mmCIF file of C-alpha atoms in Angstrom:
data_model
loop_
_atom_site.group_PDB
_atom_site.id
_atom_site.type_symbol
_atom_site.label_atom_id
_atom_site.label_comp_id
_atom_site.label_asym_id
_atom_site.label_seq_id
_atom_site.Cartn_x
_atom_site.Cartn_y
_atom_site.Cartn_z
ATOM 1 C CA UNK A 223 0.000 0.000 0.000
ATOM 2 C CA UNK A 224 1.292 3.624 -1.149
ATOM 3 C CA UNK A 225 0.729 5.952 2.020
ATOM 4 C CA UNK A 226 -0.250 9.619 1.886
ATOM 5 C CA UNK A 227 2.707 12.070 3.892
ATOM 6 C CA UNK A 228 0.099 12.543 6.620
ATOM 7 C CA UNK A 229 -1.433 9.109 8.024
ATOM 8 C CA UNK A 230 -4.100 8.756 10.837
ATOM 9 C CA UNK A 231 -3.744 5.145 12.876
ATOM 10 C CA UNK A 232 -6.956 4.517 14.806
ATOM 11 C CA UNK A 233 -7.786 1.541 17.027
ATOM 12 C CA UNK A 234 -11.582 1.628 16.613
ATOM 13 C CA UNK A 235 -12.513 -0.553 19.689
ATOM 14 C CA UNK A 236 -10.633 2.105 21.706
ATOM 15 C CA UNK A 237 -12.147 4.980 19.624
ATOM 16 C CA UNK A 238 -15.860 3.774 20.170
ATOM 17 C CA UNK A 239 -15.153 3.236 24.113
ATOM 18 C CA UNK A 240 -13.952 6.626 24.124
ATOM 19 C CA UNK A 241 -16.851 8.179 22.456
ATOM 20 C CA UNK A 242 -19.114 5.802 24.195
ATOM 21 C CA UNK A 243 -17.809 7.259 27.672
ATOM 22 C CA UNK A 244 -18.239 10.648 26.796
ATOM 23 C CA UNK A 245 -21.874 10.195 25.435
ATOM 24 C CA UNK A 246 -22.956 8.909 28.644
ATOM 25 C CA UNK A 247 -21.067 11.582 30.616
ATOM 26 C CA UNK A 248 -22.050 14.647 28.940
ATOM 27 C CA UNK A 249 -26.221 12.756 28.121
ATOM 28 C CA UNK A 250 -26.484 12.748 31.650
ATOM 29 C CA UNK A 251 -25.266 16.078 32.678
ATOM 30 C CA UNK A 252 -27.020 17.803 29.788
ATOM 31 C CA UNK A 253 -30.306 15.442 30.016
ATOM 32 C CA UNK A 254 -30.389 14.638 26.708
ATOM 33 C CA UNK A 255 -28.994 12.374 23.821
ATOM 34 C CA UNK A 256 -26.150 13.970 21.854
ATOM 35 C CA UNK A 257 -25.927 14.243 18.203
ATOM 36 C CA UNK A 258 -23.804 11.303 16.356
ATOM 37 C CA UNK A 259 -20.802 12.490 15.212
ATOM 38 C CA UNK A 260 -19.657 13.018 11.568
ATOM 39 C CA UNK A 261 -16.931 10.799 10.237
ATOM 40 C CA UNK A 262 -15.495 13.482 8.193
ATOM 41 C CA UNK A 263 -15.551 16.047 10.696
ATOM 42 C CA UNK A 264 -13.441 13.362 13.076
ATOM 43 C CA UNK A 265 -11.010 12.876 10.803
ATOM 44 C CA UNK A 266 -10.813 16.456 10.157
ATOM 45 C CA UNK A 267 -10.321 17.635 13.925
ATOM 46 C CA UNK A 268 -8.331 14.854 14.304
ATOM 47 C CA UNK A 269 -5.696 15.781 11.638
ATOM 48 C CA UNK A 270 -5.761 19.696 12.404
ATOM 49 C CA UNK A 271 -5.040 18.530 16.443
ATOM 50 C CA UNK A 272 -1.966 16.689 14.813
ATOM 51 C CA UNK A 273 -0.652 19.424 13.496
ATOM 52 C CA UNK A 274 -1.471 17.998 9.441
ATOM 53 C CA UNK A 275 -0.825 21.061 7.444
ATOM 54 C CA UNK A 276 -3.953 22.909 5.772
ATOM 55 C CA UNK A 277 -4.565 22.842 1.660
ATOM 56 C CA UNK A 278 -6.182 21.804 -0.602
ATOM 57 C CA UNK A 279 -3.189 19.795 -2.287
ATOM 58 C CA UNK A 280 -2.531 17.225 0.721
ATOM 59 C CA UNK A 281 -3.582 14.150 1.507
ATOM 60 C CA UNK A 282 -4.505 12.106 4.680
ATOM 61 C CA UNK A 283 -4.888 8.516 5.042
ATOM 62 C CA UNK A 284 -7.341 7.492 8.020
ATOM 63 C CA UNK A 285 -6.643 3.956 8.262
ATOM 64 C CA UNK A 286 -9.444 1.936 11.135
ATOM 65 C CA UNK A 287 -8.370 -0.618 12.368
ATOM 66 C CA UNK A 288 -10.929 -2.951 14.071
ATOM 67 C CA UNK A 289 -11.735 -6.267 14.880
ATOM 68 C CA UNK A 290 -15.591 -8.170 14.804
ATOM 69 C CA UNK A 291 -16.707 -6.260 17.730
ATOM 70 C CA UNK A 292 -15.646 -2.722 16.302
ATOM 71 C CA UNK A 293 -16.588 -2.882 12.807
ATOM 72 C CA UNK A 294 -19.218 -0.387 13.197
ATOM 73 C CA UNK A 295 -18.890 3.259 14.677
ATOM 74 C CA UNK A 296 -22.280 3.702 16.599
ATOM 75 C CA UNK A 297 -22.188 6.996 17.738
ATOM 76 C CA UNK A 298 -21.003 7.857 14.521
ATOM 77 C CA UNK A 299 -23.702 8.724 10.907
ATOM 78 C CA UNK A 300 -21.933 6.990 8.911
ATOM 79 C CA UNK A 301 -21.464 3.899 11.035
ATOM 80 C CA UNK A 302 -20.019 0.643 9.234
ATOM 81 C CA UNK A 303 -16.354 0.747 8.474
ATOM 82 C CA UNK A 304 -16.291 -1.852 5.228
ATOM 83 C CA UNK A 305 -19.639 -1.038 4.084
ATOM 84 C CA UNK A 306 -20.121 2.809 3.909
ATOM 85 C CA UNK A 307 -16.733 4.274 5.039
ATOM 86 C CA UNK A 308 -13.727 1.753 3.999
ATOM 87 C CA UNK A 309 -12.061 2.944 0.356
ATOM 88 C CA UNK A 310 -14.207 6.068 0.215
ATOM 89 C CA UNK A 311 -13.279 9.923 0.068
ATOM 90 C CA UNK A 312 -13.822 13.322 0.982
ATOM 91 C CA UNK A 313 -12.212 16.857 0.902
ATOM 92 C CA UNK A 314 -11.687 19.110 3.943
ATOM 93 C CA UNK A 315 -8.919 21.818 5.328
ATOM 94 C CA UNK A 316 -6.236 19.137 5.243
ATOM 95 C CA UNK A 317 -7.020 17.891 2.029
ATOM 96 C CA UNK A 318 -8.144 15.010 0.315
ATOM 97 C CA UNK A 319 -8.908 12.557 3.321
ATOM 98 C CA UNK A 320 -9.141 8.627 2.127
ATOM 99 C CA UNK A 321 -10.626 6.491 4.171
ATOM 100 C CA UNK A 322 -9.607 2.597 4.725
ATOM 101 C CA UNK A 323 -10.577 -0.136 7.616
ATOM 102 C CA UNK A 324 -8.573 -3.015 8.138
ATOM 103 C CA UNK A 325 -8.941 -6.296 10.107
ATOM 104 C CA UNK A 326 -6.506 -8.818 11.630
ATOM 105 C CA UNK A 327 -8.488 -11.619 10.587
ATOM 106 C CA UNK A 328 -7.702 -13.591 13.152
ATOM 107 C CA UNK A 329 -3.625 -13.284 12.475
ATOM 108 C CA UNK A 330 -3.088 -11.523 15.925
ATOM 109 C CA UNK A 331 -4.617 -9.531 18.290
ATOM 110 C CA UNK A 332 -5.768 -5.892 17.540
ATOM 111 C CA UNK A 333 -3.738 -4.402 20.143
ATOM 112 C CA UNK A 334 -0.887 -6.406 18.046
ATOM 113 C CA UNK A 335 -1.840 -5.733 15.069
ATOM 114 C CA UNK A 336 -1.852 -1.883 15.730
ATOM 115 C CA UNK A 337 1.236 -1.498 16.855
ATOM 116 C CA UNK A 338 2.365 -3.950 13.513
ATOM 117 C CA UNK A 339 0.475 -1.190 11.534
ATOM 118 C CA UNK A 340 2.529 1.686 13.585
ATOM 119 C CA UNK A 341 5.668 -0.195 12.285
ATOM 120 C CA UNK A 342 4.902 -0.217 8.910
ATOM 121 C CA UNK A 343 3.456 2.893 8.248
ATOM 122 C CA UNK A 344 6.883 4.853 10.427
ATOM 123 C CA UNK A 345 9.219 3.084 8.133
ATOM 124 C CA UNK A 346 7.560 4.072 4.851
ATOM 125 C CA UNK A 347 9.496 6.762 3.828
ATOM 126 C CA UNK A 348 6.317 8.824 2.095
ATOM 127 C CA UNK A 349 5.135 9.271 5.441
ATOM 128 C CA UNK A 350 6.027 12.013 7.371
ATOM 129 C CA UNK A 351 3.219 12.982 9.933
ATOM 130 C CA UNK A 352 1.124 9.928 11.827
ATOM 131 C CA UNK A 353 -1.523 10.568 14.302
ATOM 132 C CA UNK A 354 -2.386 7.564 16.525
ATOM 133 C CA UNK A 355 -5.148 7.016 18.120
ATOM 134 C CA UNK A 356 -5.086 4.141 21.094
ATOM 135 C CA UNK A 357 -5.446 3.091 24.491
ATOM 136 C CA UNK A 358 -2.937 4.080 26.967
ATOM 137 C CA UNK A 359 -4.905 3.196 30.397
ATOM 138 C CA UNK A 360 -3.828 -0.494 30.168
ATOM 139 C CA UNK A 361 -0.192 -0.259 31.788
ATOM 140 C CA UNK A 362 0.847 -3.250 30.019
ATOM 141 C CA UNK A 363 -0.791 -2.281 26.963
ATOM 142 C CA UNK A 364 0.597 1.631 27.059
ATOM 143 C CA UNK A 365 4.207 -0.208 27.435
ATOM 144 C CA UNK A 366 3.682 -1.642 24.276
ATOM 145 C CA UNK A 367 2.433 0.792 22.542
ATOM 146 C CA UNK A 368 5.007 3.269 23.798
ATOM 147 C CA UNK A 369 7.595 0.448 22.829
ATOM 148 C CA UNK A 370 6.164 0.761 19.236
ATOM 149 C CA UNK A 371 6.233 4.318 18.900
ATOM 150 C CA UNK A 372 9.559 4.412 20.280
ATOM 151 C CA UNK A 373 10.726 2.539 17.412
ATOM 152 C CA UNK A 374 9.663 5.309 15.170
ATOM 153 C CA UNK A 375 12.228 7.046 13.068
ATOM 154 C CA UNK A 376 12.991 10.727 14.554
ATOM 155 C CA UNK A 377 12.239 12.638 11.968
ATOM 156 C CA UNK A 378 8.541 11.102 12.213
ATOM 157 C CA UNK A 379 6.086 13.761 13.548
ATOM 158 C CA UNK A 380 4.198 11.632 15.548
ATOM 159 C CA UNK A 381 0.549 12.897 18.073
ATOM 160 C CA UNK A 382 -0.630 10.039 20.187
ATOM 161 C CA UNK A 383 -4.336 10.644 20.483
ATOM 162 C CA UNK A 384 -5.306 8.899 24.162
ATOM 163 C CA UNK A 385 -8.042 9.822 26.975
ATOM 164 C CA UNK A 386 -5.131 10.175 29.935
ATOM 165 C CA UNK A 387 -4.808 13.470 31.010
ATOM 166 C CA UNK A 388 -0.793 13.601 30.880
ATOM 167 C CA UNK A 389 1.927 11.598 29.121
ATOM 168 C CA UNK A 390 4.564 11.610 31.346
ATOM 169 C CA UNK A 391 5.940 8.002 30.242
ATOM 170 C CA UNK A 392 5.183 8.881 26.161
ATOM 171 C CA UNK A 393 8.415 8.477 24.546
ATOM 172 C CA UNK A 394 10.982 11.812 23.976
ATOM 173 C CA UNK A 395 9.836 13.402 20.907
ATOM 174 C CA UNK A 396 6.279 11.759 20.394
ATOM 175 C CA UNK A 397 3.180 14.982 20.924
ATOM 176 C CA UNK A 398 0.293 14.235 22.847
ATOM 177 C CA UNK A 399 -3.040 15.003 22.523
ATOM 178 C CA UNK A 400 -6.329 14.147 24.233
ATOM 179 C CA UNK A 401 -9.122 12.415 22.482
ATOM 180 C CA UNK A 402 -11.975 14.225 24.218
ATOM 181 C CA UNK A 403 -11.358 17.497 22.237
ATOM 182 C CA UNK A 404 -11.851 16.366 18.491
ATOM 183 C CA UNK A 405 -14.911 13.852 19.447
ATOM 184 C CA UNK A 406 -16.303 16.763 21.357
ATOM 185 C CA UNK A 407 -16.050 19.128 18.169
ATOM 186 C CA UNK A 408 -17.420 16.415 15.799
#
């Protein structure tokens, strides 16, 4: 697969727990259901919050990653990754955002198979910006993911996208960002 210079990395399970959270946190306060959010304008927050320069002559790659359980997005209009998202399209401030869900397929794990993906997409040289988004509340899985990104060339500009409220432990050179804000502006 060719990769765009900007590349979003999102584990979906974690994404729709995330979302999922904040729904029934701000429902309750506020009394009331909250609007589903907009794929596109996601992606779009998402990207601007990692820095992905503005224009109409760039291109982002969102790449889902998801398993059986989180191959829908149910806060989300759009909802199903292969059937109405995956391989489609659309233009906003950073570009020309494409849109592509992946599964392990059994092969691994999707906590493995994320930080596979991380790998692969840091060592292609096209890509020069990667936003992630995944768990880092798991100790054991934040060491592993922080073992991944750690593996990253330098010269990588690399935003972790996680619901913790500090990175301390993130790796030297790797931004952080909190998940919260984009999902609450979508």
């Amino acid at each position: 697969m060719k990769f765009s210079p900007s590349v979003l990395l999102i584990d979906t399970a974690f994404l729709n727990r995330a979302i999922a959270d904040l729904n029934q946190l701000f429902s309750q306060k506020l009394q009331r259901d909250l609007d589903l959010i907009h794929p596109s304008l996601l992606l779009t927050y998402l990207a601007l919050d990692a820095k992905f320069p503005r224009g109409d002559n760039n291109s982002v790659q969102a790449l889902f990653l998801h398993d059986e359980m989180s191959a829908q997005l149910p806060h989300s209009s759009p909802c199903n990754l292969e059937c109405q998202l995956s391989d489609n399209a659309f233009r906003s401030v950073v570009g020309e955002v494409s849109i592509h869900a992946f599964q392990p397929e059994g092969m691994s794990s999707l906590d493995e198979f994320l930080h596979e993906s991380l790998r692969l997409v840091a060592a292609a040289e096209e890509v020069e910006r990667i936003g992630v988004v995944a768990d880092t509340l798991d100790p054991a899985e934040a060491q592993a993911l922080y073992a991944a990104l750690s593996a990253c060339p330098a010269e990588k500009e690399i935003t972790l996208f996680d619901m913790s409220p500090s990175a301390e432990a993130l790796p030297a050179g790797i931004r952080h960002a909190i998940l919260g804000y984009p999902v609450m502006k979508a």
